[in-house]
Amino acid sequence: MAIATLSHEDVVAASRAPSASSVYFLGPFNSRITFYSQQVRALRLAHAMDALGVIKKGERIAVIGAGAAGSTIAAGLALTGKEVTLYDPADKILQLQSASSRLLHPHIYEWPKLGALDDRAGLPIMDWTADTGGEVCKALRAEFAKINAPLTNLSFVPGQKLTDIAAHGTAWLLTFDSGGEPEQRVFQHVVLAMGFGNERKTGDVIPEDYWRPGAIGTTATEPVFGTRYFVS
């Protein structure tokens, strides 16, 4: 059976904001979100944008969110020669999973398909092997640093929270909060890769984020080490 693949045009169109052709979303409206699938979406979008010449010479791209999708597309676009600035409120990339002892596996959600137990992600850049979230993030931070080292067109700016985005002629005026006076910068293209953020409070219940060290199923909350849950 033939597998349908999206054209470059379809990939870019599916990621674009409906009323803003140079603003792109990575993941928040997709039906399936995993660490690995976000990286795949990021690489497909970077490849499609480069192949179609979406980003012209001299134009600057802001990538908002330095998680799996944001850090991967920033590296991918920079390697194709684009001017990329990556922003995140945290002080390092991949902050969410960086302290997690949970298993992070690239293909386990494909089970029982062939290859579902393959430990290696198999990506051309920002590749990784199944391990705890903390160890995967450590390896990917090293990989990102290795990619970034020789590049003058890729910058990571930590401690920056996007608070506003507004049209500015044919470009976009972004406002950031870094704990002091708001800072504004202009970019021709914006990729929003902010994910879902922290778990939201529901009524009187204050949930623990899945990737946090104190979440359900971790040693911090279980009276017996190694407690397992079966969800059917």
Backbone as JSON, one array per atom type, in Angstrom:
{
  "sequence": "MAIATLSHEDVVAASRAPSASSVYFLGPFNSRITFYSQQVRALRLAHAMDALGVIKKGERIAVIGAGAAGSTIAAGLALTGKEVTLYDPADKILQLQSASSRLLHPHIYEWPKLGALDDRAGLPIMDWTADTGGEVCKALRAEFAKINAPLTNLSFVPGQKLTDIAAHGTAWLLTFDSGGEPEQRVFQHVVLAMGFGNERKTGDVIPEDYWRPGAIGTTATEPVFGTRYFVS",
  "N": [[0.84, -1.2, 0.0], [0.61, 2.17, -0.91], [2.13, 4.96, 0.68], [0.87, 8.03, 1.54], [2.37, 11.17, 0.99], [3.09, 14.48, 2.04], [3.4, 17.34, -0.05], [6.03, 19.84, -0.41], [4.78, 22.31, -0.53], [2.34, 21.76, 0.72], [3.19, 21.11, 3.31], [4.23, 23.55, 4.25], [1.95, 25.18, 3.99], [0.19, 23.91, 5.78], [1.33, 24.57, 8.18], [1.26, 27.28, 8.42], [-0.05, 30.28, 9.89], [-3.5, 31.14, 9.66], [-4.18, 33.82, 8.9], [-1.79, 35.06, 8.58], [0.85, 34.92, 6.7], [3.57, 34.61, 7.18], [3.93, 33.59, 9.67], [4.3, 30.74, 11.63], [3.16, 27.61, 12.93], [4.13, 24.96, 15.09], [2.99, 21.98, 15.78], [0.85, 22.45, 17.9], [-1.79, 22.08, 17.0], [-1.94, 19.59, 16.03], [-2.91, 16.09, 15.93], [-1.38, 14.26, 17.19], [1.14, 14.29, 19.48], [4.4, 13.91, 20.23], [7.71, 13.8, 21.62], [9.54, 12.98, 19.65], [7.9, 13.09, 17.28], [7.44, 15.81, 17.1], [9.98, 16.74, 16.5], [10.29, 15.62, 13.96], [8.27, 16.97, 12.52], [9.36, 19.52, 12.7], [11.77, 19.31, 11.21], [10.76, 18.63, 8.71], [9.33, 20.94, 8.07], [11.39, 22.88, 8.06], [12.94, 21.9, 5.93], [11.1, 22.07, 3.8], [10.59, 24.84, 3.72], [13.09, 25.78, 2.96], [13.45, 24.48, 0.48], [11.44, 25.65, -1.07], [12.17, 28.25, -1.08], [11.12, 30.06, 0.72], [12.07, 31.79, 2.69], [13.76, 34.67, 2.19], [16.97, 35.99, 1.15], [18.68, 37.72, 3.67], [16.47, 38.02, 5.28], [15.11, 37.6, 8.57], [14.56, 35.09, 11.07], [12.55, 34.32, 13.83], [12.44, 31.93, 16.32], [10.22, 30.72, 18.58], [10.34, 29.25, 21.6], [12.19, 26.71, 22.95], [12.05, 23.92, 22.95], [11.67, 20.46, 21.99], [10.71, 20.72, 19.3], [11.27, 23.45, 18.67], [14.1, 23.82, 19.12], [15.07, 22.0, 17.27], [14.07, 22.85, 14.73], [15.26, 25.34, 14.63], [18.01, 24.7, 14.5], [17.95, 23.25, 12.09], [17.07, 25.16, 10.16], [19.12, 27.04, 10.4], [21.32, 25.6, 9.49], [20.79, 25.55, 6.82], [21.51, 28.0, 6.08], [20.01, 30.16, 6.97], [19.13, 33.14, 8.88], [18.75, 32.82, 12.18], [17.11, 33.21, 15.29], [16.7, 31.9, 18.43], [14.38, 31.72, 21.03], [13.58, 31.46, 24.52], [11.9, 31.17, 27.71], [13.34, 29.81, 29.64], [16.7, 29.08, 30.91], [18.19, 27.35, 29.45], [18.1, 25.2, 26.54], [15.48, 22.77, 25.94], [14.3, 22.51, 28.51], [12.08, 21.43, 29.88], [12.04, 18.55, 30.02], [14.44, 18.07, 31.21], [15.12, 17.33, 33.83], [13.93, 14.96, 34.24], [13.24, 11.59, 35.19], [11.86, 9.81, 33.75], [11.3, 7.38, 31.15], [12.23, 8.2, 27.9], [11.35, 7.55, 24.74], [11.85, 7.11, 21.27], [10.14, 5.74, 19.43], [8.2, 4.17, 20.65], [5.47, 4.64, 20.72], [4.58, 3.74, 18.36], [4.17, 1.08, 18.55], [2.28, -1.89, 17.86], [3.94, -1.82, 15.56], [6.48, -2.6, 13.09], [9.75, -1.83, 14.05], [9.11, -0.33, 16.21], [10.37, -0.75, 18.62], [12.89, 0.14, 18.25], [15.64, 1.75, 19.5], [16.9, 4.04, 18.63], [16.4, 7.33, 17.39], [16.94, 8.15, 14.75], [17.27, 10.49, 13.24], [18.4, 13.09, 10.96], [19.75, 15.29, 12.05], [20.16, 16.45, 15.45], [19.78, 13.98, 16.68], [18.97, 11.09, 18.73], [19.02, 8.63, 21.39], [16.96, 6.24, 23.05], [16.37, 6.87, 26.47], [16.45, 8.11, 29.85], [14.51, 11.11, 30.33], [16.13, 13.2, 31.23], [18.75, 12.38, 30.5], [18.52, 12.2, 27.71], [18.01, 14.88, 27.08], [20.4, 16.02, 27.91], [22.2, 14.91, 26.06], [21.17, 15.97, 23.67], [21.46, 18.7, 24.09], [24.21, 18.89, 23.98], [24.56, 18.13, 21.32], [23.23, 20.23, 20.01], [24.85, 22.38, 20.75], [27.18, 21.65, 19.45], [26.39, 21.86, 16.79], [25.83, 24.57, 16.72], [28.23, 25.84, 17.28], [30.11, 26.43, 15.03], [28.54, 28.2, 13.6], [27.52, 31.43, 12.69], [25.07, 32.42, 12.28], [23.11, 31.5, 13.95], [21.48, 31.95, 16.94], [20.91, 31.62, 20.43], [18.73, 32.92, 22.74], [18.29, 33.12, 26.02], [15.91, 33.24, 28.82], [13.76, 34.78, 27.93], [10.49, 35.72, 27.46], [7.85, 35.58, 25.27], [5.49, 38.11, 24.86], [3.89, 39.56, 23.19], [2.87, 39.87, 19.78], [2.92, 41.65, 16.82], [1.81, 43.05, 13.73], [4.16, 44.62, 11.59], [4.58, 46.55, 9.25], [5.63, 44.68, 6.57], [6.7, 42.84, 8.17], [7.21, 41.46, 11.53], [6.61, 42.62, 14.79], [7.98, 41.77, 17.73], [7.44, 41.41, 21.19], [9.17, 41.04, 24.18], [9.45, 39.74, 27.49], [11.82, 39.97, 29.91], [12.1, 40.13, 32.56], [12.7, 42.7, 33.19], [12.55, 45.88, 31.68], [10.26, 45.79, 28.93], [11.31, 44.29, 25.86], [11.7, 44.9, 22.4], [11.71, 43.45, 19.15], [12.3, 43.06, 15.63], [11.22, 40.82, 13.14], [11.16, 38.97, 10.07], [9.99, 36.52, 9.73], [8.24, 34.2, 11.82], [8.36, 31.47, 13.95], [6.29, 29.61, 15.9], [6.79, 27.6, 18.49], [5.89, 26.67, 20.98], [4.67, 24.66, 22.37], [2.58, 23.06, 24.86], [2.94, 24.06, 27.34], [2.84, 24.28, 30.98], [0.96, 21.9, 32.98], [-2.51, 22.51, 33.44], [-4.41, 23.88, 36.15], [-7.19, 22.22, 37.52], [-10.19, 22.87, 38.83], [-9.98, 22.29, 42.26], [-7.8, 20.77, 42.05], [-4.36, 20.52, 41.74], [-2.34, 19.76, 39.32], [0.58, 17.69, 38.82], [3.17, 18.23, 36.59], [3.8, 16.03, 33.88], [6.5, 15.56, 33.19], [7.9, 16.49, 35.33], [10.02, 16.05, 38.22], [8.5, 15.33, 40.49], [6.14, 14.12, 39.65], [3.23, 11.95, 39.14], [3.88, 8.5, 39.47], [6.57, 8.68, 39.7], [9.58, 8.33, 41.7], [9.41, 10.19, 43.7], [6.78, 10.44, 44.48], [5.77, 7.93, 45.02], [5.07, 5.4, 47.39], [6.24, 2.94, 47.29], [9.11, 1.92, 45.73], [9.49, 1.82, 42.22], [6.85, 1.46, 41.44], [4.26, 0.53, 39.22], [1.96, 1.39, 36.62], [-0.99, 0.3, 35.0], [-2.71, 1.19, 32.21], [-5.76, 1.01, 30.67]],
  "CA": [[0.0, 0.0, 0.0], [1.4, 3.39, -1.0], [1.97, 5.89, 1.79], [0.72, 9.4, 1.05], [3.3, 12.13, 1.57], [2.74, 15.86, 1.74], [4.35, 18.11, -0.84], [6.6, 20.96, 0.32], [3.76, 23.35, -0.45], [1.35, 21.34, 1.71], [3.81, 21.19, 4.63], [4.28, 24.97, 4.64], [0.57, 25.68, 4.13], [-0.4, 23.34, 6.98], [1.96, 25.16, 9.36], [1.07, 28.73, 8.42], [-1.22, 30.88, 10.55], [-4.48, 31.42, 8.61], [-4.21, 35.21, 8.44], [-0.43, 35.62, 8.65], [1.59, 33.95, 5.89], [4.95, 34.42, 7.62], [3.91, 33.05, 11.03], [4.13, 29.29, 11.5], [2.95, 26.85, 14.16], [4.66, 23.6, 15.1], [2.46, 20.98, 16.69], [-0.25, 22.58, 18.85], [-3.09, 21.69, 16.45], [-1.85, 18.23, 15.51], [-3.6, 15.1, 16.74], [-0.43, 13.4, 17.88], [2.29, 15.06, 19.91], [5.44, 13.26, 21.02], [9.01, 14.46, 21.49], [10.07, 12.61, 18.33], [7.06, 13.59, 16.19], [7.66, 17.25, 17.0], [11.23, 16.93, 15.77], [10.04, 15.29, 12.56], [7.55, 18.1, 11.95], [10.29, 20.64, 12.61], [12.69, 19.08, 10.11], [9.99, 18.7, 7.46], [9.02, 22.34, 7.79], [12.65, 23.55, 7.7], [13.31, 21.44, 4.59], [10.13, 22.61, 2.84], [10.81, 26.29, 3.6], [14.32, 25.97, 2.2], [13.24, 24.01, -0.89], [10.55, 26.58, -1.76], [12.71, 29.6, -1.03], [10.17, 30.89, 1.49], [12.83, 32.8, 3.42], [14.66, 35.33, 1.26], [18.26, 36.41, 1.68], [18.62, 38.91, 4.52], [15.33, 37.96, 6.19], [15.45, 37.0, 9.86], [13.53, 34.22, 11.62], [12.52, 34.11, 15.28], [11.81, 30.68, 16.75], [9.78, 30.93, 19.96], [10.23, 27.98, 22.29], [13.4, 25.91, 22.72], [11.83, 22.51, 23.27], [12.07, 19.52, 20.94], [10.43, 21.28, 17.98], [11.95, 24.73, 18.46], [15.55, 23.67, 18.99], [15.36, 21.24, 16.06], [13.88, 23.67, 13.52], [16.27, 26.4, 14.65], [19.23, 24.11, 13.98], [17.74, 22.9, 10.7], [17.05, 26.37, 9.33], [20.46, 27.65, 10.42], [22.21, 24.79, 8.65], [20.51, 25.89, 5.42], [22.01, 29.35, 5.85], [19.07, 31.21, 7.4], [19.45, 33.88, 10.1], [17.78, 32.3, 13.15], [17.26, 33.49, 16.72], [15.85, 31.01, 19.23], [14.05, 32.33, 22.31], [12.87, 30.64, 25.5], [11.96, 31.74, 29.07], [14.32, 29.08, 30.45], [18.07, 29.47, 30.66], [18.78, 26.37, 28.55], [17.13, 24.53, 25.68], [14.93, 21.5, 26.41], [14.22, 22.6, 29.96], [10.96, 20.68, 30.46], [12.38, 17.15, 30.31], [15.85, 17.98, 31.58], [15.33, 16.74, 35.15], [13.02, 13.83, 34.34], [13.77, 10.22, 35.23], [10.98, 8.98, 32.93], [11.85, 6.9, 29.89], [11.88, 8.91, 26.67], [11.63, 6.59, 23.65], [11.39, 7.76, 20.04], [9.19, 5.02, 18.58], [7.37, 3.23, 21.4], [4.05, 4.87, 20.45], [4.26, 3.06, 17.11], [3.94, -0.33, 18.84], [3.22, -2.99, 17.59], [4.51, -1.76, 14.22], [7.89, -2.93, 12.94], [10.63, -0.72, 14.37], [8.63, 0.4, 17.38], [11.29, -0.93, 19.74], [14.2, 0.67, 17.87], [15.98, 2.77, 20.49], [17.48, 5.24, 18.02], [15.42, 8.15, 16.67], [17.26, 8.07, 13.33], [17.11, 11.8, 12.61], [19.66, 13.55, 10.35], [20.39, 16.14, 13.05], [19.47, 16.37, 16.75], [19.41, 12.57, 16.85], [19.11, 10.64, 20.11], [18.71, 7.24, 21.7], [16.07, 6.11, 24.21], [16.99, 6.97, 27.79], [15.61, 8.99, 30.67], [14.37, 12.44, 29.77], [17.3, 13.99, 31.6], [19.91, 11.98, 29.7], [18.25, 12.58, 26.32], [18.2, 16.33, 26.98], [21.84, 16.29, 28.04], [22.83, 14.57, 24.79], [20.72, 16.9, 22.64], [22.09, 19.99, 24.34], [25.57, 18.78, 23.45], [24.43, 18.12, 19.87], [22.87, 21.59, 19.59], [26.05, 23.2, 20.93], [28.11, 21.25, 18.39], [25.88, 22.45, 15.55], [25.85, 26.02, 16.85], [29.59, 26.37, 17.45], [30.71, 27.07, 13.85], [27.56, 29.02, 12.9], [27.31, 32.8, 13.16], [23.69, 32.78, 11.94], [22.2, 30.87, 14.9], [21.65, 32.48, 18.3], [19.92, 31.26, 21.45], [18.58, 33.98, 23.73], [17.51, 32.57, 27.14], [15.27, 34.17, 29.74], [12.9, 35.69, 27.16], [9.12, 35.25, 27.3], [7.09, 36.36, 24.29], [4.25, 38.64, 25.42], [3.05, 40.16, 22.15], [3.33, 39.84, 18.39], [2.08, 42.57, 16.07], [2.27, 43.34, 12.38], [5.07, 45.77, 11.51], [4.78, 46.57, 7.81], [5.59, 43.31, 6.06], [7.39, 42.0, 9.16], [6.51, 41.28, 12.8], [7.23, 43.23, 15.96], [7.85, 40.86, 18.87], [7.74, 42.01, 22.49], [9.64, 40.03, 25.12], [9.63, 40.08, 28.91], [12.99, 39.28, 30.46], [12.16, 40.48, 33.97], [12.93, 44.14, 33.32], [11.77, 46.6, 30.71], [9.96, 44.99, 27.73], [12.21, 44.47, 24.73], [11.03, 44.66, 21.13], [12.59, 43.12, 18.03], [11.57, 42.88, 14.37], [11.6, 39.65, 12.33], [10.32, 38.77, 8.88], [9.29, 35.24, 9.9], [8.15, 33.76, 13.21], [7.92, 30.09, 14.17], [5.8, 29.43, 17.27], [6.99, 26.21, 18.89], [5.81, 26.82, 22.43], [4.08, 23.49, 23.02], [1.39, 23.24, 25.67], [3.27, 24.67, 28.63], [2.6, 23.47, 32.18], [-0.39, 21.38, 33.18], [-3.41, 23.52, 34.0], [-5.16, 23.54, 37.34], [-8.59, 21.88, 37.27], [-10.88, 22.96, 40.11], [-9.05, 22.35, 43.38], [-6.69, 19.86, 41.79], [-3.16, 21.12, 41.16], [-1.62, 18.59, 38.75], [2.02, 17.69, 38.65], [3.53, 18.02, 35.19], [4.26, 14.67, 33.57], [7.95, 15.46, 33.11], [8.54, 17.0, 36.53], [10.5, 14.98, 39.11], [7.52, 14.93, 41.49], [4.89, 13.71, 39.02], [2.71, 10.61, 39.44], [4.65, 7.42, 38.9], [8.0, 8.88, 39.96], [9.98, 7.91, 43.05], [9.09, 11.25, 44.66], [5.38, 10.35, 44.91], [5.36, 6.56, 45.23], [5.56, 4.83, 48.65], [7.03, 1.76, 46.97], [9.93, 2.2, 44.56], [9.22, 0.98, 41.05], [5.41, 1.26, 41.22], [3.88, 0.6, 37.82], [0.53, 1.59, 36.35], [-1.51, -0.24, 33.75], [-3.84, 1.99, 31.75], [-6.44, 0.3, 29.6]],
  "C": [[0.88, 1.25, 0.0], [1.09, 4.3, 0.19], [1.92, 7.31, 1.25], [1.71, 10.31, 1.76], [2.89, 13.53, 1.16], [3.82, 16.5, 0.88], [4.94, 19.22, 0.04], [5.56, 22.06, 0.52], [2.73, 23.03, 0.63], [1.91, 21.46, 3.13], [3.83, 22.63, 5.12], [2.87, 25.51, 4.88], [-0.08, 25.18, 5.41], [0.14, 23.99, 8.25], [1.69, 26.65, 9.49], [-0.16, 29.14, 9.22], [-2.19, 31.32, 9.46], [-4.42, 32.84, 8.05], [-2.84, 35.87, 8.46], [0.52, 34.65, 7.96], [3.02, 33.73, 6.34], [5.05, 34.07, 9.1], [3.53, 31.58, 10.93], [3.97, 28.65, 12.88], [3.57, 25.46, 14.0], [3.98, 22.78, 16.18], [1.18, 21.23, 17.46], [-1.61, 22.14, 18.33], [-3.06, 20.29, 15.84], [-2.49, 17.24, 16.47], [-2.65, 14.22, 17.54], [0.83, 14.19, 18.2], [3.21, 14.18, 20.74], [6.73, 14.05, 20.8], [9.56, 14.23, 20.08], [9.24, 13.19, 17.2], [7.2, 15.09, 16.01], [8.96, 17.55, 16.26], [11.04, 16.66, 14.28], [9.29, 16.43, 11.87], [8.48, 19.29, 11.73], [11.22, 20.48, 11.41], [11.98, 19.13, 8.76], [9.69, 20.14, 7.09], [10.27, 23.1, 7.37], [13.06, 23.18, 6.27], [12.4, 22.04, 3.53], [10.34, 24.11, 2.63], [12.06, 26.58, 2.78], [14.12, 25.6, 0.74], [12.41, 24.99, -1.71], [11.08, 28.01, -1.78], [11.79, 30.57, -0.29], [10.89, 32.05, 2.18], [13.89, 33.39, 2.48], [15.96, 35.74, 1.96], [18.1, 37.7, 2.47], [17.44, 38.92, 5.48], [15.7, 37.18, 7.44], [14.26, 36.21, 10.39], [13.67, 34.16, 13.13], [11.82, 32.78, 15.53], [11.5, 30.83, 18.24], [9.53, 29.58, 20.62], [11.39, 27.07, 21.94], [13.24, 24.49, 23.2], [12.27, 21.64, 22.11], [11.88, 20.11, 19.55], [11.26, 22.53, 17.72], [13.44, 24.6, 18.26], [15.92, 22.94, 17.7], [15.17, 22.09, 14.81], [14.88, 24.82, 13.48], [17.59, 25.89, 14.08], [19.11, 23.8, 12.49], [17.77, 24.1, 9.78], [18.43, 27.02, 9.27], [21.43, 26.9, 9.53], [21.96, 25.0, 7.16], [20.86, 27.35, 5.13], [21.1, 30.47, 6.28], [19.54, 31.87, 8.7], [18.39, 33.57, 11.15], [18.14, 32.74, 14.57], [16.23, 32.68, 17.47], [15.64, 31.62, 20.6], [13.33, 31.33, 23.23], [12.95, 31.32, 26.87], [13.01, 31.08, 29.95], [15.74, 29.51, 30.1], [18.83, 28.5, 29.77], [17.7, 25.8, 27.65], [16.65, 23.25, 26.36], [14.82, 21.44, 27.93], [13.2, 21.65, 30.56], [11.34, 19.27, 30.88], [13.74, 16.99, 30.97], [16.12, 17.35, 32.94], [14.51, 15.45, 35.33], [13.74, 12.49, 34.34], [12.89, 9.28, 34.41], [11.7, 8.54, 31.65], [11.33, 7.75, 28.75], [12.32, 8.03, 25.5], [11.07, 7.16, 22.35], [10.24, 7.06, 19.32], [8.18, 4.16, 19.33], [5.88, 3.41, 21.12], [3.62, 4.28, 19.11], [3.92, 1.58, 17.34], [2.52, -0.73, 18.5], [3.82, -2.98, 16.18], [6.0, -2.13, 14.24], [8.74, -1.69, 13.21], [10.24, 0.05, 15.61], [9.58, 0.3, 18.57], [12.72, -0.51, 19.4], [14.54, 1.84, 18.8], [16.45, 4.08, 19.88], [16.42, 6.0, 17.23], [15.67, 8.1, 15.17], [17.06, 9.36, 12.58], [18.44, 12.28, 12.03], [20.44, 14.51, 11.23], [19.58, 16.05, 14.34], [18.95, 14.96, 17.0], [19.65, 12.15, 18.3], [18.69, 9.18, 20.24], [17.88, 7.18, 22.97], [16.85, 6.09, 25.52], [16.03, 7.76, 28.66], [15.55, 10.36, 30.0], [15.59, 13.3, 30.03], [18.51, 13.67, 30.74], [19.74, 12.33, 28.23], [18.5, 14.07, 26.13], [19.68, 16.7, 27.07], [22.55, 16.03, 26.71], [22.44, 15.56, 23.69], [21.26, 18.3, 22.85], [23.51, 20.0, 23.8], [25.55, 18.81, 21.92], [24.12, 19.52, 19.33], [24.1, 22.51, 19.68], [27.07, 22.91, 19.84], [27.7, 21.85, 17.05], [26.09, 23.96, 15.56], [27.26, 26.61, 16.8], [30.17, 27.05, 16.21], [29.78, 28.07, 13.14], [27.45, 30.41, 13.52], [25.87, 33.26, 12.94], [22.65, 32.1, 12.84], [22.51, 31.37, 16.3], [20.55, 31.94, 19.2], [19.92, 32.35, 22.51], [17.7, 33.45, 24.87], [16.82, 33.66, 27.94], [14.35, 35.16, 29.06], [11.52, 35.06, 26.96], [8.38, 36.16, 26.33], [5.77, 36.81, 24.9], [3.33, 39.24, 24.36], [3.71, 40.01, 20.78], [2.38, 40.69, 17.58], [2.69, 42.82, 14.7], [3.09, 44.63, 12.39], [5.47, 45.92, 10.04], [4.62, 45.17, 7.27], [6.27, 42.33, 7.01], [6.55, 41.92, 10.43], [7.32, 41.9, 13.93], [6.94, 42.34, 17.16], [8.26, 41.59, 20.14], [8.06, 40.89, 23.48], [9.74, 40.6, 26.52], [10.81, 39.26, 29.43], [13.17, 39.62, 31.93], [12.43, 41.95, 34.23], [12.01, 44.89, 32.38], [11.48, 45.71, 29.5], [10.93, 45.32, 26.6], [11.48, 44.1, 23.45], [12.05, 44.42, 20.01], [11.74, 42.81, 16.8], [12.13, 41.68, 13.61], [10.64, 39.53, 11.16], [9.5, 37.48, 8.97], [9.33, 34.84, 11.37], [7.64, 32.33, 13.25], [7.54, 29.94, 15.64], [5.85, 27.95, 17.62], [6.95, 26.13, 20.41], [5.17, 25.64, 23.14], [2.84, 23.85, 23.81], [1.67, 23.91, 27.01], [3.0, 23.72, 29.78], [1.17, 22.97, 32.22], [-1.26, 22.43, 33.86], [-4.16, 23.0, 35.22], [-6.61, 23.28, 36.96], [-9.33, 21.86, 38.6], [-9.87, 23.15, 41.23], [-7.83, 21.47, 43.19], [-5.54, 20.61, 41.14], [-2.31, 19.98, 40.61], [-0.12, 18.79, 38.73], [2.33, 17.42, 37.17], [4.13, 16.64, 34.99], [5.77, 14.55, 33.66], [8.65, 15.95, 34.37], [8.97, 15.85, 37.44], [9.48, 14.5, 40.12], [6.21, 14.43, 40.94], [4.48, 12.29, 39.43], [3.56, 9.55, 38.74], [6.15, 7.58, 39.09], [8.31, 8.5, 41.4], [9.62, 8.94, 44.1], [7.67, 11.1, 45.22], [4.93, 8.93, 45.25], [5.93, 6.0, 46.54], [6.44, 3.61, 48.44], [7.8, 2.04, 45.68], [9.58, 1.25, 43.42], [7.76, 0.7, 40.8], [5.09, 1.44, 39.75], [2.36, 0.74, 37.7], [0.18, 0.93, 35.04], [-2.75, 0.56, 33.38], [-4.47, 1.29, 30.57], [-7.56, 1.16, 29.03]]
}
